[in-house]
Short mmCIF file of C-alpha atoms and ligand atoms in Angstrom, two decimals:
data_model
loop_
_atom_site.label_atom_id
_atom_site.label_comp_id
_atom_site.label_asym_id
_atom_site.label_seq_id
_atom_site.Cartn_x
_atom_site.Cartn_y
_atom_site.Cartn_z
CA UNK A 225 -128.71 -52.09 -75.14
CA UNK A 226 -129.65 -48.57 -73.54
CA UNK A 227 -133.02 -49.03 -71.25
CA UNK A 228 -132.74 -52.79 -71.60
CA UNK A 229 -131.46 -55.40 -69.52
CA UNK A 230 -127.64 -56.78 -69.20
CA UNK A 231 -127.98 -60.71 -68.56
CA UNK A 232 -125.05 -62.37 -66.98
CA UNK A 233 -123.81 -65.84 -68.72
CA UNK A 234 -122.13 -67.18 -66.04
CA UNK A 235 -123.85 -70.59 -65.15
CA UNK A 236 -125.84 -72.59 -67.10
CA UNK A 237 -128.64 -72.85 -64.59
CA UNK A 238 -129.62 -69.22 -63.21
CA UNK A 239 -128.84 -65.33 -64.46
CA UNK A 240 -128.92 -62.71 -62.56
CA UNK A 241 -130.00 -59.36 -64.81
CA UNK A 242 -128.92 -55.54 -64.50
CA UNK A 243 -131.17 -52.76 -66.47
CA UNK A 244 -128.97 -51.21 -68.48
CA UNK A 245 -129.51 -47.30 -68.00
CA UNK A 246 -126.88 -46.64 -70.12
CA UNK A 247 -123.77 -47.95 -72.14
CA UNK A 248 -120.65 -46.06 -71.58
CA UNK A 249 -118.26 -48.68 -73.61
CA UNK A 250 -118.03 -51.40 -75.82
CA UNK A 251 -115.16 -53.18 -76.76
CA UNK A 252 -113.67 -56.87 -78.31
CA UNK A 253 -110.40 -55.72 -76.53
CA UNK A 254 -107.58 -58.30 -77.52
CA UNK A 255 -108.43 -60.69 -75.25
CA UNK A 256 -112.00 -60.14 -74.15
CA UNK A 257 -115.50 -58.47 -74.87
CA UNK A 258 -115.95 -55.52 -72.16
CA UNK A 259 -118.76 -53.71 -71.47
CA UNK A 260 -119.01 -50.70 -68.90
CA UNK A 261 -122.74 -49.50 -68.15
CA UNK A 262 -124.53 -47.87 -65.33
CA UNK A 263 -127.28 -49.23 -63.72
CA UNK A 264 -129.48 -46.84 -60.78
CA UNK A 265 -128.62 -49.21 -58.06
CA UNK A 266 -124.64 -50.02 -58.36
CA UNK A 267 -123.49 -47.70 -60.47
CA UNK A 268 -121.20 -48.06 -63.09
CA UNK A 269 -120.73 -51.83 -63.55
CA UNK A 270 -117.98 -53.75 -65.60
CA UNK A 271 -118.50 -56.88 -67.33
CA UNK A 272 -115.90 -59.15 -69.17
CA UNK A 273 -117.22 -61.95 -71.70
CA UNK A 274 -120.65 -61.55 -70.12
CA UNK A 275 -120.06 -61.73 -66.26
CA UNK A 276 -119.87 -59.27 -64.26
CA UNK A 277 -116.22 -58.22 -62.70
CA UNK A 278 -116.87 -55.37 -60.27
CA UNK A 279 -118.89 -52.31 -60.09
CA UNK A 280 -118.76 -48.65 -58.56
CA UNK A 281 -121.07 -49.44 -55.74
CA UNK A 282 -120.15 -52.93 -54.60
CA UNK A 283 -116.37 -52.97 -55.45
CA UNK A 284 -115.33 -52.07 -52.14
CA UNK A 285 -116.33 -55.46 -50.23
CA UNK A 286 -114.42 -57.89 -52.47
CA UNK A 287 -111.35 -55.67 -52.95
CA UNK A 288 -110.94 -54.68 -48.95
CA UNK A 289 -111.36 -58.36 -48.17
CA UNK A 290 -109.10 -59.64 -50.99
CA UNK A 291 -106.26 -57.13 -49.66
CA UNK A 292 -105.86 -56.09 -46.73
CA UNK A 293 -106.93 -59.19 -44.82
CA UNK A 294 -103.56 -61.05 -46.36
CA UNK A 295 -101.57 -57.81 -45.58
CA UNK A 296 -102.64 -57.11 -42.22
CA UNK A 297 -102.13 -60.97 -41.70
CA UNK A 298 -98.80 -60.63 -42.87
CA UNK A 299 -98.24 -58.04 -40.60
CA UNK A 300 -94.61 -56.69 -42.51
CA UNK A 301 -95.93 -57.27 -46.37
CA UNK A 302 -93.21 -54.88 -47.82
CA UNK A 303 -93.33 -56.09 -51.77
CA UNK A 304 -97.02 -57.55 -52.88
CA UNK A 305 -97.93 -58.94 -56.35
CA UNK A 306 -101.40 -58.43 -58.47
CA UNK A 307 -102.14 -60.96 -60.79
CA UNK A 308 -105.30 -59.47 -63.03
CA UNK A 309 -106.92 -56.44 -61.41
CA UNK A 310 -107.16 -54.42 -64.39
CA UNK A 311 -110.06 -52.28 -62.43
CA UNK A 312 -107.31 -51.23 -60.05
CA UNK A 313 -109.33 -51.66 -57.03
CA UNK A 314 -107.32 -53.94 -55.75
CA UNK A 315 -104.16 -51.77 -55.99
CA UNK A 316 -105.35 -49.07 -54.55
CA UNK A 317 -106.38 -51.20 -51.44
CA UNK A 318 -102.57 -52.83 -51.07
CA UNK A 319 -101.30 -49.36 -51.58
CA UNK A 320 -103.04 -47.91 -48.79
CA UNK A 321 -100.66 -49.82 -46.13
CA UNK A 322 -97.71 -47.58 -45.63
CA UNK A 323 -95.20 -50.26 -44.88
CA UNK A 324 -95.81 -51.82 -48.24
CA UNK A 325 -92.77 -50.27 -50.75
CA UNK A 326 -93.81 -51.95 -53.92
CA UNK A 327 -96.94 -53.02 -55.83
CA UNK A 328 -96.39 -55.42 -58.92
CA UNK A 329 -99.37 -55.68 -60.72
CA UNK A 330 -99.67 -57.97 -63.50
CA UNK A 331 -102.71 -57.89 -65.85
CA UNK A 332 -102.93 -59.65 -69.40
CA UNK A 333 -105.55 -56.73 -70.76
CA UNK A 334 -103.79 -53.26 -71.29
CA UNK A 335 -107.54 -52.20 -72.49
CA UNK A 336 -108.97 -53.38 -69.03
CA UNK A 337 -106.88 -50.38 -67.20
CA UNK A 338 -106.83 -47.90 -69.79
CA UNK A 339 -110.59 -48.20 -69.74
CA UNK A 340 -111.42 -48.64 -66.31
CA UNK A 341 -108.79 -45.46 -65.70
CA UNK A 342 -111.31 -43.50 -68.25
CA UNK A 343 -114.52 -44.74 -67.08
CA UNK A 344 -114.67 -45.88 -63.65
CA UNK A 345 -112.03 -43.93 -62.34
CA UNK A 346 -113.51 -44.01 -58.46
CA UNK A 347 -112.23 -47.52 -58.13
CA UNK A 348 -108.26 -46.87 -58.73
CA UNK A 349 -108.55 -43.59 -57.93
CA UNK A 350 -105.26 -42.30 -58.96
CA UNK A 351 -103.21 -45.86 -57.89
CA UNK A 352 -101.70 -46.22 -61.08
CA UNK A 353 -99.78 -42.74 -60.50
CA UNK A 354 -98.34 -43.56 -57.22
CA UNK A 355 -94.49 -43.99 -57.46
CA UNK A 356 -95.11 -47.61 -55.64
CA UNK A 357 -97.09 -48.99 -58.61
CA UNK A 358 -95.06 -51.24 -60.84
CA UNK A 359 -97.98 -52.17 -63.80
CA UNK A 360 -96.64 -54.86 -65.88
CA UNK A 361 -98.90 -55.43 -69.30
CA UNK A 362 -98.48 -59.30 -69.65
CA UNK A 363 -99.57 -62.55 -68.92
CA UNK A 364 -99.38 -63.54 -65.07
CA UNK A 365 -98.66 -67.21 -65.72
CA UNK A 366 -95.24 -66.26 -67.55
CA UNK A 367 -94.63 -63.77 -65.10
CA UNK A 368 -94.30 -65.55 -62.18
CA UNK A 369 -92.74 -68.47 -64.07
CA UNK A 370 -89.80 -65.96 -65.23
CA UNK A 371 -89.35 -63.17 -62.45
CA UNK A 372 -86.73 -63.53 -60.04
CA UNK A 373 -88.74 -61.12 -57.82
CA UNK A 374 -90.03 -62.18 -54.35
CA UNK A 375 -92.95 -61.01 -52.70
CA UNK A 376 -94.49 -61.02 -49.23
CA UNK A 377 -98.44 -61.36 -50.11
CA UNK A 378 -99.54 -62.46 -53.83
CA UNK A 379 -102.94 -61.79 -54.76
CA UNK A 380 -104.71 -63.29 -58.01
CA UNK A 381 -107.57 -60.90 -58.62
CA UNK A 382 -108.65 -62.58 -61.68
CA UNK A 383 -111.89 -63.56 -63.27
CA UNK A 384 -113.07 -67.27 -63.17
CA UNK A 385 -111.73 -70.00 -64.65
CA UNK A 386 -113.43 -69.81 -68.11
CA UNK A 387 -111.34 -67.71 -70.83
CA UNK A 388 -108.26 -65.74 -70.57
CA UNK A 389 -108.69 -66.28 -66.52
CA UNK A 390 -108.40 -70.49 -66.99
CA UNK A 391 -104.54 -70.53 -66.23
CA UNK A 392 -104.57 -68.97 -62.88
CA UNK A 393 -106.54 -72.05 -61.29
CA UNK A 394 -103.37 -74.65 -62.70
CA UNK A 395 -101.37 -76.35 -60.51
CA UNK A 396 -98.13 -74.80 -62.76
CA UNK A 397 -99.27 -71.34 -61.89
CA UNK A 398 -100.09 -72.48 -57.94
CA UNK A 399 -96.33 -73.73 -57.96
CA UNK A 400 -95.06 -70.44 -59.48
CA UNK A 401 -96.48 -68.26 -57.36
CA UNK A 402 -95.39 -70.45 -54.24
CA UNK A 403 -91.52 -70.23 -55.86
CA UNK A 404 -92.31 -66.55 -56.01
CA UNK A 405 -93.42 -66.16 -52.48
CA UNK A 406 -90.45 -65.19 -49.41
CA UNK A 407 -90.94 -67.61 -46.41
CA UNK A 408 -93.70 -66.47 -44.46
CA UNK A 409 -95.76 -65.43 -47.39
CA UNK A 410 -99.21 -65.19 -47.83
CA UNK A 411 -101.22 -66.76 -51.07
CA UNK A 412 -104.90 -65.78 -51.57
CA UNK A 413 -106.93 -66.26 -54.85
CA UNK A 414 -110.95 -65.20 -55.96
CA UNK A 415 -112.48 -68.56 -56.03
CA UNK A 416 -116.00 -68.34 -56.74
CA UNK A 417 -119.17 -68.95 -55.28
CA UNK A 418 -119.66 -72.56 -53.74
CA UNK A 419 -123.62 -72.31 -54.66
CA UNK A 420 -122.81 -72.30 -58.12
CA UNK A 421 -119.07 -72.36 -59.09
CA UNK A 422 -119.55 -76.21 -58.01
CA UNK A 423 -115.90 -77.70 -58.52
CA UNK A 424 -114.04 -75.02 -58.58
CA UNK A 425 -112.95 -74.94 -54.62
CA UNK A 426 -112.27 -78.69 -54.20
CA UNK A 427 -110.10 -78.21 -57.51
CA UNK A 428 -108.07 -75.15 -56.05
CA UNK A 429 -107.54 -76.33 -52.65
CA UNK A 430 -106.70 -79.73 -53.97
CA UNK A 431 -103.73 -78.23 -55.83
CA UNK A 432 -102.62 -75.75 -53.42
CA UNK A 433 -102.34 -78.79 -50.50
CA UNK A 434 -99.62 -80.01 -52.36
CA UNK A 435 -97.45 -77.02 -52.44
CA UNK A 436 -98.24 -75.60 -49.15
CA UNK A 437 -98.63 -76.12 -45.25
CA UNK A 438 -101.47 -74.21 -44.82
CA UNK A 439 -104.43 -74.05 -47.03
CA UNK A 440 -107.65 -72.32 -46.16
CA UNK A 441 -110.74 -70.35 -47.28
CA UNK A 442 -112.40 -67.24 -46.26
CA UNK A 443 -115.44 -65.18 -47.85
CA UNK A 444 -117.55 -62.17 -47.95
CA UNK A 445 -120.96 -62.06 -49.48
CA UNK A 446 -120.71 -59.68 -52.49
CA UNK A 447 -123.64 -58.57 -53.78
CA UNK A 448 -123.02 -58.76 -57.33
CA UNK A 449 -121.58 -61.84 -57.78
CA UNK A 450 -124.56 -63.39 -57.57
CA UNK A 451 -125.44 -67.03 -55.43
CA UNK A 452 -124.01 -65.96 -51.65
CA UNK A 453 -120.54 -66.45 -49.76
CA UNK A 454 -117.55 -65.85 -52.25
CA UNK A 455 -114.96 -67.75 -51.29
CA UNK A 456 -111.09 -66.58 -51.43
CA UNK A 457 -107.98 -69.15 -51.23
CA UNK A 458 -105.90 -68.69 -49.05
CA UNK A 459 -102.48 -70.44 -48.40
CA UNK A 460 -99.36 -70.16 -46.72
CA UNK A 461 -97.05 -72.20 -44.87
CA UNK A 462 -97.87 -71.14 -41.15
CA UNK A 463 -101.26 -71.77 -39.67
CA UNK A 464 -100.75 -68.58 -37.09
CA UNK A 465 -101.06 -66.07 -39.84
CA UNK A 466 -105.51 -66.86 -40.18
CA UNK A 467 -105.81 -67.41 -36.64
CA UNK A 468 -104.59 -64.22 -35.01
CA UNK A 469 -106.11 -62.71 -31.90
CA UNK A 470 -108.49 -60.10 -33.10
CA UNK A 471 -106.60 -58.09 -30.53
CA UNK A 472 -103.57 -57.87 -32.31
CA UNK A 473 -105.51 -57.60 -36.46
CA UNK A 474 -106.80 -54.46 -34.42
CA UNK A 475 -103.78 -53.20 -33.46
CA UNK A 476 -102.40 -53.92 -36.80
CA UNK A 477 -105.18 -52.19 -38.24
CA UNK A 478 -105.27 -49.31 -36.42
CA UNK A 479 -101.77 -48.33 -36.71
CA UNK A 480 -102.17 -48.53 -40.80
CA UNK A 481 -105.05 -45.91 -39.96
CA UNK A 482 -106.92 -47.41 -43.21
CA UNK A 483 -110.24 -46.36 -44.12
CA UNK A 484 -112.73 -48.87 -44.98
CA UNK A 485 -116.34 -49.61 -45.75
CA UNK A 486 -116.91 -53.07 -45.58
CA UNK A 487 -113.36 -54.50 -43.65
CA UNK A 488 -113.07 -54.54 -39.45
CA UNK A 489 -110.76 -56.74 -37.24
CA UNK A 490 -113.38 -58.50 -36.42
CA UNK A 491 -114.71 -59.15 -39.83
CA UNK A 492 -111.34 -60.23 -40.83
CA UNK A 493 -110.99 -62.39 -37.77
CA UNK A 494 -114.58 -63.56 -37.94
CA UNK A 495 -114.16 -64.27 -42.03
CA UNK A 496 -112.07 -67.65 -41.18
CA UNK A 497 -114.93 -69.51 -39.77
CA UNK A 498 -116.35 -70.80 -42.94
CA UNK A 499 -119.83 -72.53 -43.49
CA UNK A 500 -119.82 -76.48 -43.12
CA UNK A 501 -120.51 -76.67 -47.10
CA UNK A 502 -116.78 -74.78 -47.34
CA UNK A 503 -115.18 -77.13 -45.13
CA UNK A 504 -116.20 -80.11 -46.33
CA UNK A 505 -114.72 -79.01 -49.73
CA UNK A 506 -111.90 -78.16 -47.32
CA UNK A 507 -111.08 -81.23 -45.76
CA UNK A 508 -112.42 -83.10 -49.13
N1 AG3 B 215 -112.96 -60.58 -60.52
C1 AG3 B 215 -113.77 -61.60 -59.94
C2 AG3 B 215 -115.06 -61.79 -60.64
C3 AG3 B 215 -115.71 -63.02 -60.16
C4 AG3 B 215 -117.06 -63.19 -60.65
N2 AG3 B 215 -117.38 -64.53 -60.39
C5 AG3 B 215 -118.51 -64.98 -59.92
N3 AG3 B 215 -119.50 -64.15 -59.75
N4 AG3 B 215 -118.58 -66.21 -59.65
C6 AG3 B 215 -113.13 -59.34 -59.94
C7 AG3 B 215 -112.23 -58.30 -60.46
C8 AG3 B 215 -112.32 -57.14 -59.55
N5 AG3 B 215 -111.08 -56.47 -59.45
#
């Protein structure tokens, strides 16, 4: 597919398309087709059964927003929990917050780090050696069913619900990781694009009502998951944790002396106050 075009097949309606500049892999891993190529204007890009997962150039937007707004939040997050995030983007962000001992990550696809480690090694750059990193090679459903291991902040970094990915949007796997969480703690999920993942957010917040006080979205427009806003879950049992003062998500923020591209305090603060299409899924 060198000097042709990558279409996504992710909705039935619309594609968004990526010249192909060159393949770097190809795989039927286990449990999915990968494909790593670089396109001129984000870089290397990774795509799982046809949609696109995260890229060199964008990757920093979803992953700063999926982790350290629930560990800032938090404010004491000392053991957090991956589900997915093969890429290790994600890890690297929850392992740049010194207070935080432990990182569990669970993902399903050993080929999706081993890979990613090889070929787009900017995005974990070097998390999966830090002595913090616990990487578990299984399936995150069973995990949190089994463990008797609590955490503070659980993120599920997964891909949507089509494919190996479907399990992580069940209410069985909502209740898990709500058995898994210590009081206090913090729940947030990828959960599409409302343009076109239509479904998918009244479904998720639907099921996470039942299990816990507080359930909420937030979002940050990233550029390759094409159709606007993506939306992140987010639930917990008390309201105070997504209404902070920005003051004190600044303080917070600037004590972890974290570098960022795409996250500020006021971002995080600001990422709350969610379109009226979100909350009338919301309040649906
Ligand atoms: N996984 C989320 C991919 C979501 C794509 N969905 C979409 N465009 N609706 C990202 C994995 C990055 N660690």
């Amino acid at each position: 597919m060198t000097g042709e075009w990558f279409t996504e097949t992710l909705h039935p309606a619309v594609a968004q398309r990526f010249r192909v500049e060159k393949v770097v892999y190809r795989d039927k891993t286990e449990h999915q087709d990968l494909v790593i190529f670089e396109n001129a204007a984000f870089g290397r890009i990774l795509a799982l059964d046809g949609v696109i997962q995260t890229t060199t150039g964008d990757e920093f937007v979803y992953h700063e927003m999926l982790a350290h707004v629930p560990i800032l939040a938090h404010g004491r997050a000392r053991q957090v929990l991956i589900i997915g995030g093969g890429d290790g983007g994600m890890l690297r962000r929850c392992l740049m917050h010194a207070g935080v001992e432990k990182v569990t990550m669970v993902e399903i696809d050993r080929s999706v780090v081993d890979l990613c480690r090889e070929y787009l090694p900017s995005i974990s750059d070097g998390a999966f050696d830090d002595p913090r990193t616990d990487l578990v090679i299984a399936d995150g459903c069973r995990f949190v069913k089994e463990t008797d291991q609590r955490y503070d902040v659980i993120i599920v970094d997964s891909t949507d619900p089509i494919g190996p990915g479907a399990v992580l949007f069940t209410p069985e796997f909502y209740a898990d990781c709500k058995r898994c969480l210590t009081p206090g703690g913090v729940f947030v999920n990828q959960n599409g694009v409302p343009f076109l993942d239509e479904g998918e957010q009244p479904r998720t917040y639907a099921k996470l009502r039942v299990l816990f006080r507080d359930v909420w979205a937030y979002g940050a427009p990233v550029p390759t998951y094409y159709g606007g806003l993506m939306t992140f879950g987010w639930a917990s049992d008390d309201p105070a944790l997504r209404a902070l003062p920005v003051e004190e998500i600044r303080r917070r923020f600037e004590a972890a002396r974290i570098e960022t591209r795409w996250y500020t305090p006021e971002l995080h603060a600001a990422s709350f106050a969610v379109p009226r299409l979100v909350l009338d899924i919301l309040e649906r």
